[in-house]
CSV table of C-alpha atoms and ligand atoms in Angstrom, one decimal:
chain,number,residue,atom,x,y,z
A,1,MET,CA,0.0,0.0,0.0
A,2,THR,CA,1.4,3.4,-0.9
A,3,HIS,CA,1.2,6.3,1.6
A,4,ALA,CA,-1.4,8.0,-0.6
A,5,GLN,CA,-3.5,4.9,-0.4
A,6,LEU,CA,-3.2,4.8,3.4
A,7,ARG,CA,-4.2,8.5,3.6
A,8,ALA,CA,-7.1,7.9,1.4
A,9,GLN,CA,-8.6,5.7,4.0
A,10,PHE,CA,-9.3,8.8,6.2
A,11,PRO,CA,-12.3,10.4,4.4
A,12,ILE,CA,-12.3,13.5,6.6
A,13,LEU,CA,-8.9,14.6,5.2
A,14,GLU,CA,-10.4,15.1,1.8
A,15,GLN,CA,-12.3,18.3,2.6
A,16,THR,CA,-11.4,21.9,2.2
A,17,LEU,CA,-11.4,24.5,5.0
A,18,ALA,CA,-11.7,28.2,4.1
A,19,ASP,CA,-11.1,27.2,0.4
A,20,HIS,CA,-7.9,25.5,1.4
A,21,PRO,CA,-7.4,21.7,1.6
A,22,LEU,CA,-7.5,20.6,5.2
A,23,CYS,CA,-4.1,20.3,6.8
A,24,TYR,CA,-4.7,18.4,10.0
A,25,LEU,CA,-1.9,18.8,12.5
A,26,ASP,CA,-3.8,18.1,15.7
A,27,THR,CA,-3.6,14.3,15.9
A,28,ALA,CA,-2.3,14.5,19.5
A,29,ALA,CA,-5.7,16.0,20.5
A,30,THR,CA,-7.5,13.3,18.6
A,31,SER,CA,-6.6,11.2,15.6
A,32,GLN,CA,-8.8,10.9,12.5
A,33,LYS,CA,-10.6,7.7,12.0
A,34,PRO,CA,-10.1,5.3,9.0
A,35,GLN,CA,-13.2,4.2,7.0
A,36,CYS,CA,-12.9,0.7,8.5
A,37,VAL,CA,-13.5,2.0,12.0
A,38,LEU,CA,-16.6,4.0,10.9
A,39,ASP,CA,-17.8,0.9,9.0
A,40,ALA,CA,-17.3,-1.4,12.0
A,41,MET,CA,-19.4,0.8,14.2
A,42,THR,CA,-22.2,1.2,11.7
A,43,ALA,CA,-22.3,-2.5,11.0
A,44,TYR,CA,-22.5,-3.2,14.7
A,45,TYR,CA,-25.5,-0.9,15.1
A,46,GLN,CA,-27.1,-2.2,11.9
A,47,GLN,CA,-26.6,-5.9,12.7
A,48,ASP,CA,-25.6,-6.8,16.3
A,49,ASN,CA,-26.8,-4.0,18.6
A,50,ALA,CA,-27.8,-5.5,22.0
A,51,ASN,CA,-26.6,-5.2,25.5
A,52,VAL,CA,-23.6,-7.4,26.5
A,53,HIS,CA,-23.3,-10.2,29.0
A,54,ARG,CA,-26.9,-10.3,30.0
A,55,ALA,CA,-29.4,-11.9,27.7
A,56,ALA,CA,-29.9,-15.4,26.3
A,57,HIS,CA,-30.7,-14.2,22.8
A,58,SER,CA,-28.5,-14.3,19.8
A,59,LEU,CA,-28.0,-10.6,19.2
A,60,SER,CA,-26.7,-10.2,22.8
A,61,ALA,CA,-24.4,-13.2,22.3
A,62,ARG,CA,-23.0,-11.6,19.1
A,63,ALA,CA,-22.6,-8.2,20.8
A,64,THR,CA,-20.9,-9.9,23.8
A,65,GLN,CA,-18.6,-12.0,21.5
A,66,GLY,CA,-17.6,-8.9,19.5
A,67,TYR,CA,-17.0,-6.9,22.7
A,68,GLU,CA,-14.9,-9.6,24.4
A,69,ALA,CA,-13.0,-10.3,21.3
A,70,VAL,CA,-11.6,-6.8,21.5
A,71,ARG,CA,-10.3,-7.5,25.0
A,72,ASP,CA,-8.3,-10.4,23.5
A,73,LYS,CA,-7.0,-8.1,20.7
A,74,LEU,CA,-5.9,-5.5,23.3
A,75,GLN,CA,-4.2,-8.2,25.4
A,76,ARG,CA,-2.2,-9.1,22.3
A,77,PHE,CA,-1.7,-5.5,21.2
A,78,ILE,CA,0.0,-4.4,24.4
A,79,LYS,CA,1.3,-7.9,25.3
A,80,ALA,CA,-0.5,-8.3,28.7
A,81,ASN,CA,-0.3,-11.7,30.3
A,82,ARG,CA,-4.0,-12.2,30.9
A,83,ARG,CA,-7.2,-10.9,29.2
A,84,GLU,CA,-8.6,-10.0,32.6
A,85,GLU,CA,-5.9,-7.4,32.9
A,86,ILE,CA,-7.6,-5.3,30.3
A,87,ILE,CA,-10.4,-3.0,31.6
A,88,PHE,CA,-12.5,-0.9,29.3
A,89,THR,CA,-13.0,2.7,30.4
A,90,HIS,CA,-14.2,5.8,28.7
A,91,GLY,CA,-10.7,7.1,28.2
A,92,THR,CA,-7.3,7.7,29.8
A,93,THR,CA,-8.8,10.1,32.2
A,94,GLU,CA,-11.2,7.6,33.6
A,95,ALA,CA,-8.5,4.9,33.7
A,96,ILE,CA,-6.3,7.0,35.9
A,97,ASN,CA,-9.2,8.0,38.1
A,98,LEU,CA,-10.1,4.4,38.5
A,99,VAL,CA,-6.6,3.6,39.8
A,100,ALA,CA,-6.2,6.7,42.0
A,101,ASN,CA,-9.6,6.2,43.5
A,102,GLY,CA,-9.1,2.5,43.8
A,103,LEU,CA,-6.0,2.9,45.9
A,104,SER,CA,-7.7,5.0,48.5
A,105,ASN,CA,-7.6,2.1,51.1
A,106,GLN,CA,-4.0,1.4,50.5
A,107,LEU,CA,-2.4,4.8,51.3
A,108,GLN,CA,-1.5,6.2,54.7
A,109,PRO,CA,-1.1,9.8,55.8
A,110,GLY,CA,2.3,11.0,54.8
A,111,ASP,CA,2.7,8.5,51.9
A,112,LEU,CA,4.5,10.0,48.9
A,113,ILE,CA,3.2,10.1,45.3
A,114,LEU,CA,5.7,11.2,42.6
A,115,LEU,CA,4.3,12.8,39.4
A,116,ASP,CA,6.0,13.4,36.1
A,117,GLY,CA,7.0,17.1,35.8
A,118,ALA,CA,5.6,17.2,32.2
A,119,ALA,CA,2.3,15.4,33.2
A,120,HIS,CA,-1.1,16.0,31.5
A,121,HIS,CA,-3.7,17.2,34.0
A,122,ALA,CA,-5.3,13.7,33.8
A,123,ASN,CA,-2.2,12.3,35.5
A,124,ILE,CA,-2.1,15.1,38.2
A,125,VAL,CA,-5.6,15.9,39.4
A,126,PRO,CA,-6.8,12.4,40.3
A,127,TRP,CA,-3.6,11.9,42.4
A,128,GLN,CA,-4.3,15.2,44.1
A,129,MET,CA,-7.8,14.0,45.0
A,130,LEU,CA,-6.3,10.8,46.3
A,131,ALA,CA,-3.7,12.7,48.3
A,132,GLU,CA,-6.4,14.9,49.8
A,133,ARG,CA,-8.5,11.9,50.8
A,134,CYS,CA,-5.6,10.0,52.4
A,135,GLY,CA,-3.4,12.7,53.7
A,136,ALA,CA,-0.7,11.7,51.2
A,137,ARG,CA,2.0,14.1,49.8
A,138,ILE,CA,2.7,14.8,46.1
A,139,LYS,CA,6.1,15.8,44.7
A,140,PRO,CA,6.7,16.5,41.0
A,141,ILE,CA,9.7,15.0,39.4
A,142,PRO,CA,11.7,18.0,38.0
A,143,LEU,CA,12.7,18.5,34.4
A,144,THR,CA,16.1,19.3,33.0
A,145,GLN,CA,16.8,22.5,31.0
A,146,ASP,CA,16.0,20.7,27.8
A,147,CYS,CA,12.6,19.5,29.2
A,148,ARG,CA,13.6,15.9,29.8
A,149,LEU,CA,12.8,14.2,33.1
A,150,ASP,CA,15.7,14.9,35.5
A,151,GLU,CA,16.9,11.4,36.3
A,152,ALA,CA,19.3,12.4,39.1
A,153,ALA,CA,16.4,14.2,40.8
A,154,PHE,CA,14.2,11.2,40.1
A,155,ASP,CA,16.7,8.9,41.9
A,156,ALA,CA,16.9,11.4,44.8
A,157,LEU,CA,13.1,11.4,45.2
A,158,LEU,CA,13.0,7.5,45.0
A,159,ALA,CA,15.2,7.5,48.1
A,160,LEU,CA,12.2,8.9,49.9
A,161,LYS,CA,10.4,5.6,49.2
A,162,PRO,CA,7.3,6.9,47.3
A,163,LYS,CA,4.3,4.6,47.3
A,164,ILE,CA,3.2,5.6,43.7
A,165,VAL,CA,5.2,6.8,40.7
A,166,ALA,CA,3.0,8.1,37.9
A,167,LEU,CA,4.8,8.8,34.6
A,168,GLY,CA,3.9,9.8,31.1
A,169,HIS,CA,5.1,7.7,28.2
A,170,VAL,CA,5.2,10.5,25.7
A,171,SER,CA,4.5,14.1,26.6
A,172,ASN,CA,1.4,15.4,24.9
A,173,ALA,CA,2.7,19.0,24.9
A,174,LEU,CA,6.2,18.4,23.7
A,175,GLY,CA,6.4,14.9,22.2
A,176,ILE,CA,9.3,13.9,24.5
A,177,VAL,CA,9.6,10.2,25.2
A,178,ASN,CA,10.5,9.1,28.7
A,179,PRO,CA,13.0,6.3,29.1
A,180,LEU,CA,10.3,4.2,30.8
A,181,GLN,CA,12.0,0.9,31.1
A,182,SER,CA,14.7,2.2,33.2
A,183,LEU,CA,12.5,4.6,35.2
A,184,ILE,CA,10.1,1.8,36.1
A,185,LYS,CA,12.8,-0.6,37.1
A,186,ARG,CA,14.2,2.0,39.5
A,187,ALA,CA,10.7,2.9,40.9
A,188,LYS,CA,10.0,-0.7,41.5
A,189,ALA,CA,13.3,-1.3,43.2
A,190,ALA,CA,12.3,1.6,45.5
A,191,GLY,CA,9.0,-0.3,46.3
A,192,ALA,CA,6.6,2.0,44.4
A,193,LEU,CA,3.6,1.1,42.3
A,194,THR,CA,4.0,2.5,38.8
A,195,LEU,CA,1.3,3.9,36.5
A,196,VAL,CA,2.0,5.0,32.9
A,197,ASP,CA,-0.1,7.5,31.0
A,198,GLY,CA,0.3,6.0,27.5
A,199,ALA,CA,-2.3,8.3,25.8
A,200,GLN,CA,0.3,9.7,23.4
A,201,ALA,CA,2.4,6.5,22.9
A,202,VAL,CA,0.2,3.7,21.7
A,203,ALA,CA,-0.5,5.1,18.2
A,204,HIS,CA,3.1,5.9,17.6
A,205,MET,CA,5.2,3.0,19.0
A,206,PRO,CA,4.8,-0.7,20.0
A,207,VAL,CA,4.0,-1.0,23.7
A,208,ASP,CA,4.8,-4.1,25.6
A,209,VAL,CA,3.5,-3.8,29.2
A,210,THR,CA,5.0,-7.1,30.3
A,211,GLN,CA,8.5,-5.9,29.2
A,212,LEU,CA,7.9,-2.5,30.7
A,213,ASP,CA,6.9,-4.2,33.9
A,214,CYS,CA,4.6,-1.3,34.9
A,215,ASP,CA,1.7,-1.9,37.3
A,216,PHE,CA,-0.8,0.2,35.3
A,217,TYR,CA,-0.9,1.5,31.7
A,218,ALA,CA,-3.7,3.8,30.6
A,219,PHE,CA,-4.7,5.0,27.1
A,220,SER,CA,-7.5,6.3,24.9
A,221,GLY,CA,-9.1,4.8,21.8
A,222,HIS,CA,-9.5,8.1,20.1
A,223,LYS,CA,-5.8,8.9,19.9
A,224,MET,CA,-5.1,5.6,18.1
A,225,TYR,CA,-7.5,5.9,15.2
A,226,GLY,CA,-10.4,4.6,17.2
A,227,PRO,CA,-13.6,6.4,18.4
A,228,THR,CA,-14.0,8.7,21.3
A,229,GLY,CA,-15.7,7.4,24.4
A,230,VAL,CA,-13.5,4.3,25.0
A,231,GLY,CA,-10.2,3.8,26.7
A,232,VAL,CA,-8.2,1.1,28.3
A,233,LEU,CA,-6.7,0.5,31.7
A,234,TYR,CA,-4.1,-2.3,31.8
A,235,GLY,CA,-3.3,-3.5,35.3
A,236,ARG,CA,-1.1,-6.3,36.6
A,237,TYR,CA,-3.6,-8.8,37.8
A,238,GLU,CA,-2.8,-8.8,41.5
A,239,VAL,CA,-2.8,-5.0,41.9
A,240,LEU,CA,-5.7,-4.5,39.6
A,241,ASP,CA,-7.7,-7.0,41.7
A,242,SER,CA,-6.8,-5.0,44.9
A,243,LEU,CA,-8.5,-1.8,43.6
A,244,THR,CA,-11.7,-0.6,45.1
A,245,PRO,CA,-14.1,-0.2,42.2
A,246,LEU,CA,-14.7,3.4,41.1
A,247,LEU,CA,-18.2,2.6,39.9
A,248,THR,CA,-20.6,0.1,41.4
A,249,GLY,CA,-23.9,-1.3,40.1
A,250,GLY,CA,-24.9,-3.7,37.4
A,251,GLU,CA,-22.5,-6.0,35.6
A,252,MET,CA,-19.8,-6.0,38.3
A,253,ILE,CA,-21.4,-8.1,40.9
A,254,LYS,CA,-21.6,-11.8,41.9
A,255,THR,CA,-24.5,-11.5,44.3
A,256,VAL,CA,-26.6,-8.6,45.7
A,257,SER,CA,-29.0,-8.5,48.6
A,258,PHE,CA,-30.3,-5.4,50.4
A,259,GLU,CA,-27.8,-6.2,53.1
A,260,ALA,CA,-24.6,-6.8,51.2
A,261,THR,CA,-23.0,-7.2,47.7
A,262,GLU,CA,-20.3,-9.5,46.6
A,263,PHE,CA,-18.3,-8.2,43.7
A,264,GLY,CA,-17.6,-10.3,40.6
A,265,ALA,CA,-14.2,-11.2,39.3
A,266,LEU,CA,-12.0,-9.2,37.0
A,267,PRO,CA,-12.5,-7.7,34.5
A,268,ASN,CA,-16.2,-7.2,35.2
A,269,ARG,CA,-15.6,-6.1,38.7
A,270,LEU,CA,-14.2,-2.8,37.4
A,271,GLU,CA,-16.7,-2.4,34.5
A,272,ALA,CA,-20.0,-1.4,36.1
A,273,GLY,CA,-23.0,-0.5,34.0
A,274,THR,CA,-23.4,-0.8,30.2
A,275,PRO,CA,-20.1,-0.3,28.6
A,276,PRO,CA,-19.5,1.7,25.4
A,277,ILE,CA,-20.0,-1.4,23.2
A,278,ALA,CA,-20.0,0.2,19.7
A,279,GLU,CA,-16.9,2.2,20.7
A,280,VAL,CA,-15.1,-0.9,21.8
A,281,ILE,CA,-16.0,-2.5,18.5
A,282,GLY,CA,-14.6,0.5,16.7
A,283,LEU,CA,-11.4,0.3,18.8
A,284,GLY,CA,-11.1,-3.3,17.8
A,285,ALA,CA,-11.3,-2.2,14.1
A,286,ALA,CA,-8.6,0.4,14.8
A,287,ILE,CA,-6.3,-2.3,16.2
A,288,ASP,CA,-6.9,-4.6,13.2
A,289,PHE,CA,-6.1,-1.5,11.0
A,290,LEU,CA,-2.9,-0.8,12.9
A,291,ASN,CA,-1.9,-4.5,12.8
A,292,SER,CA,-2.5,-4.6,9.1
A,293,LEU,CA,0.2,-1.9,8.5
A,294,PRO,CA,4.0,-2.1,8.5
A,295,ARG,CA,4.1,-0.3,11.8
A,296,ALA,CA,7.9,-0.2,12.2
A,297,GLU,CA,8.3,1.4,8.7
A,298,LEU,CA,5.5,3.9,9.4
A,299,GLN,CA,7.0,4.8,12.8
A,300,ALA,CA,10.4,5.5,11.1
A,301,GLN,CA,8.6,7.6,8.4
A,302,GLU,CA,6.6,9.5,11.0
A,303,GLN,CA,9.8,10.2,13.0
A,304,ALA,CA,11.6,11.4,9.9
A,305,LEU,CA,8.7,13.7,9.2
A,306,LEU,CA,8.7,15.1,12.7
A,307,GLN,CA,12.4,15.8,12.4
A,308,HIS,CA,11.8,17.6,9.1
A,309,LEU,CA,9.0,19.6,10.7
A,310,GLN,CA,11.3,20.6,13.6
A,311,GLN,CA,14.0,21.6,11.1
A,312,GLN,CA,11.6,23.6,9.0
A,313,LEU,CA,10.2,25.4,12.0
A,314,SER,CA,13.5,26.2,13.5
A,315,SER,CA,14.7,27.7,10.2
A,316,ILE,CA,12.0,30.4,10.5
A,317,GLU,CA,13.5,33.4,12.3
A,318,GLY,CA,11.4,34.3,15.4
A,319,VAL,CA,10.0,30.8,15.9
A,320,HIS,CA,10.9,29.3,19.3
A,321,LEU,CA,10.7,25.5,19.8
A,322,TYR,CA,10.3,23.9,23.2
A,323,GLY,CA,11.9,20.6,24.1
A,324,ALA,CA,12.4,19.6,20.5
A,325,HIS,CA,14.6,16.5,20.3
A,326,ALA,CA,15.3,14.2,17.4
A,327,ASP,CA,13.9,11.3,19.3
A,328,ASN,CA,10.6,12.9,20.1
A,329,LEU,CA,7.4,11.4,18.9
A,330,GLY,CA,4.4,12.9,17.2
A,331,ALA,CA,4.4,16.5,18.3
A,332,VAL,CA,6.3,19.8,18.3
A,333,ALA,CA,5.6,22.8,20.5
A,334,PHE,CA,6.4,26.3,19.4
A,335,ASN,CA,5.6,30.0,19.6
A,336,LEU,CA,6.0,32.7,17.0
A,337,ALA,CA,8.1,35.5,18.6
A,338,ASP,CA,6.0,37.1,21.4
A,339,GLU,CA,2.7,36.6,19.5
A,340,HIS,CA,-0.2,35.1,21.4
A,341,HIS,CA,-0.5,31.4,20.5
A,342,GLN,CA,-4.2,31.7,20.1
A,343,ASP,CA,-3.8,34.5,17.4
A,344,VAL,CA,-1.3,32.3,15.6
A,345,GLY,CA,-3.7,29.3,15.7
A,346,ILE,CA,-6.7,31.3,14.4
A,347,LEU,CA,-4.7,32.8,11.5
A,348,LEU,CA,-3.4,29.3,10.6
A,349,ASP,CA,-7.0,28.0,10.7
A,350,GLN,CA,-7.9,30.7,8.1
A,351,GLN,CA,-5.5,28.9,5.8
A,352,GLY,CA,-6.9,25.5,6.5
A,353,VAL,CA,-4.2,24.5,9.0
A,354,ALA,CA,-5.4,22.9,12.2
A,355,VAL,CA,-2.9,23.1,15.2
A,356,ARG,CA,-3.5,23.1,18.9
A,357,CYS,CA,-3.0,26.3,21.0
A,358,GLY,CA,-3.1,26.7,24.8
A,359,HIS,CA,-1.6,25.1,27.8
A,360,HIS,CA,-2.3,21.5,26.4
A,361,CYS,CA,-3.6,20.4,29.8
A,362,ALA,CA,-0.1,20.7,31.2
A,363,MET,CA,-0.1,24.0,33.1
A,364,PRO,CA,2.7,23.0,35.5
A,365,LEU,CA,4.9,22.2,32.4
A,366,MET,CA,4.0,25.5,30.8
A,367,GLN,CA,4.9,27.3,34.0
A,368,SER,CA,8.3,25.6,34.2
A,369,LEU,CA,8.8,26.8,30.6
A,370,GLY,CA,7.8,30.3,31.6
A,371,LEU,CA,4.8,30.2,29.2
A,372,LYS,CA,1.1,30.7,29.4
A,373,GLY,CA,0.8,28.5,26.4
A,374,CYS,CA,2.1,27.6,23.0
A,375,CYS,CA,1.1,26.1,19.7
A,376,ARG,CA,1.5,22.4,19.0
A,377,ALA,CA,1.6,20.7,15.6
A,378,SER,CA,1.2,17.0,15.8
A,379,LEU,CA,1.4,14.1,13.3
A,380,GLY,CA,-0.4,10.9,12.6
A,381,ILE,CA,0.2,8.0,10.2
A,382,TYR,CA,-1.6,9.9,7.4
A,383,SER,CA,0.6,13.1,7.7
A,384,ASN,CA,2.9,13.7,4.8
A,385,GLU,CA,5.5,16.2,3.5
A,386,ALA,CA,2.8,18.2,1.7
A,387,ASP,CA,1.2,18.9,5.1
A,388,ILE,CA,4.4,20.2,6.5
A,389,ALA,CA,5.1,22.4,3.4
A,390,ARG,CA,1.6,23.8,3.6
A,391,PHE,CA,1.9,24.5,7.3
A,392,ILE,CA,5.3,26.2,7.0
A,393,GLN,CA,4.1,28.3,4.1
A,394,ALA,CA,1.0,29.3,6.2
A,395,LEU,CA,3.1,30.1,9.2
A,396,LYS,CA,5.4,32.3,7.2
A,397,GLN,CA,2.3,34.2,6.0
A,398,VAL,CA,1.1,34.6,9.6
A,399,LYS,CA,4.5,35.9,10.5
A,400,ASP,CA,4.4,38.5,7.6
A,401,LEU,CA,1.0,39.6,8.9
A,402,LEU,CA,1.9,39.9,12.6
A,403,LEU,CA,5.5,40.9,12.7
B,1,PMP,N1,-2.9,12.0,29.0
B,1,PMP,C1,-2.3,12.5,27.8
B,1,PMP,C2,-0.8,12.5,27.7
B,1,PMP,C3,-3.2,13.0,26.9
B,1,PMP,O1,-2.6,13.6,25.8
B,1,PMP,C4,-4.6,13.0,27.0
B,1,PMP,C5,-5.5,13.6,26.0
B,1,PMP,N2,-5.2,15.0,25.7
B,1,PMP,C6,-5.1,12.5,28.2
B,1,PMP,C7,-4.2,12.0,29.1
B,1,PMP,C8,-6.5,12.4,28.5
B,1,PMP,O2,-7.2,11.6,27.5
B,1,PMP,P1,-8.7,11.5,27.4
B,1,PMP,O3,-9.2,12.9,27.3
B,1,PMP,O4,-9.0,10.7,26.2
B,1,PMP,O5,-9.2,10.9,28.7
């Protein structure tokens, strides 16, 4: 399959915006969806729609089979040891909340939680809530001048014997990849539970949770060419099984009386209520789609494209890049001189170019960069050199207009 054929599978990219062909550079916010994902969800609603796990009838059996088959696909996709270690959520945010809330009974006043200095708010706020409930303390892991996680500071913090270390895999704001394998090994040696926010990683690189040896790994379907409204929490069986459920009700029980409830076994124990069935089916189609592609080749192409984008941007006088390294994945953060990022974004949009502007749900990171916000251009497997050329040309026009 040529790259043009791959791109043609994303119908939304064929439109024009403000008389310009759409140049979509906001995949880190949400990826576009290939036709096969849209088709799988439509086919599910047209042919199989029923609630899962509950009824004796054939439609429900088909819906259940389709839903549970995606759990198996996900187990293989991230190389989990057991299918019960895959919990469907509504996204990364819910997955991290599920863990932070579920550990409430396991923390004592004064316990320490370490957070990634470049974390997305989804990997900060749930821990703050947990700390408030338990009287635990939070410390951020500082970043170096070049925005990487400061490993010497990390080791010094580990000496304080934290109970939990929550890390990002790839920073959504900057595209920086954490050296997870080594960080997790050190955190585990210090006795901490580890959670990884993989929202920005799964679509860009192979993820092997068994090799990483993390306790939890969270990600969202909509950033990996699947639909919104579905995400995944992977958890090592024993720790996952120790979590107090975030939601309780139907589907997650073994027996209920008015006096007491006995919870069911994993994975149902952590999946109360009717799940996002069509979305799970769509996510399954996205995994099939990714598995059908030469991913290593595409990752290399995407990385080369990102380096090209970084070089092109840095060659424009007045453009500042933040934390731009050759081994970053997926995204580049920048500002145009002292111009407000929102103005730059709006003027780019007028030329059909979609980038993200703001704090990128990473206010502490922005603060450490001395910024209120910035623009972010991000790539997906459909991005090509023409997108970069159009973006750079549009940014030069914005510069001529503003400076
Ligand atoms: N973490 C990171 C690194 C993200 O990029 C995002 C999405 N912006 C999230 C968490 C939250 O994901 P969701 O909104 O799908 O729950």
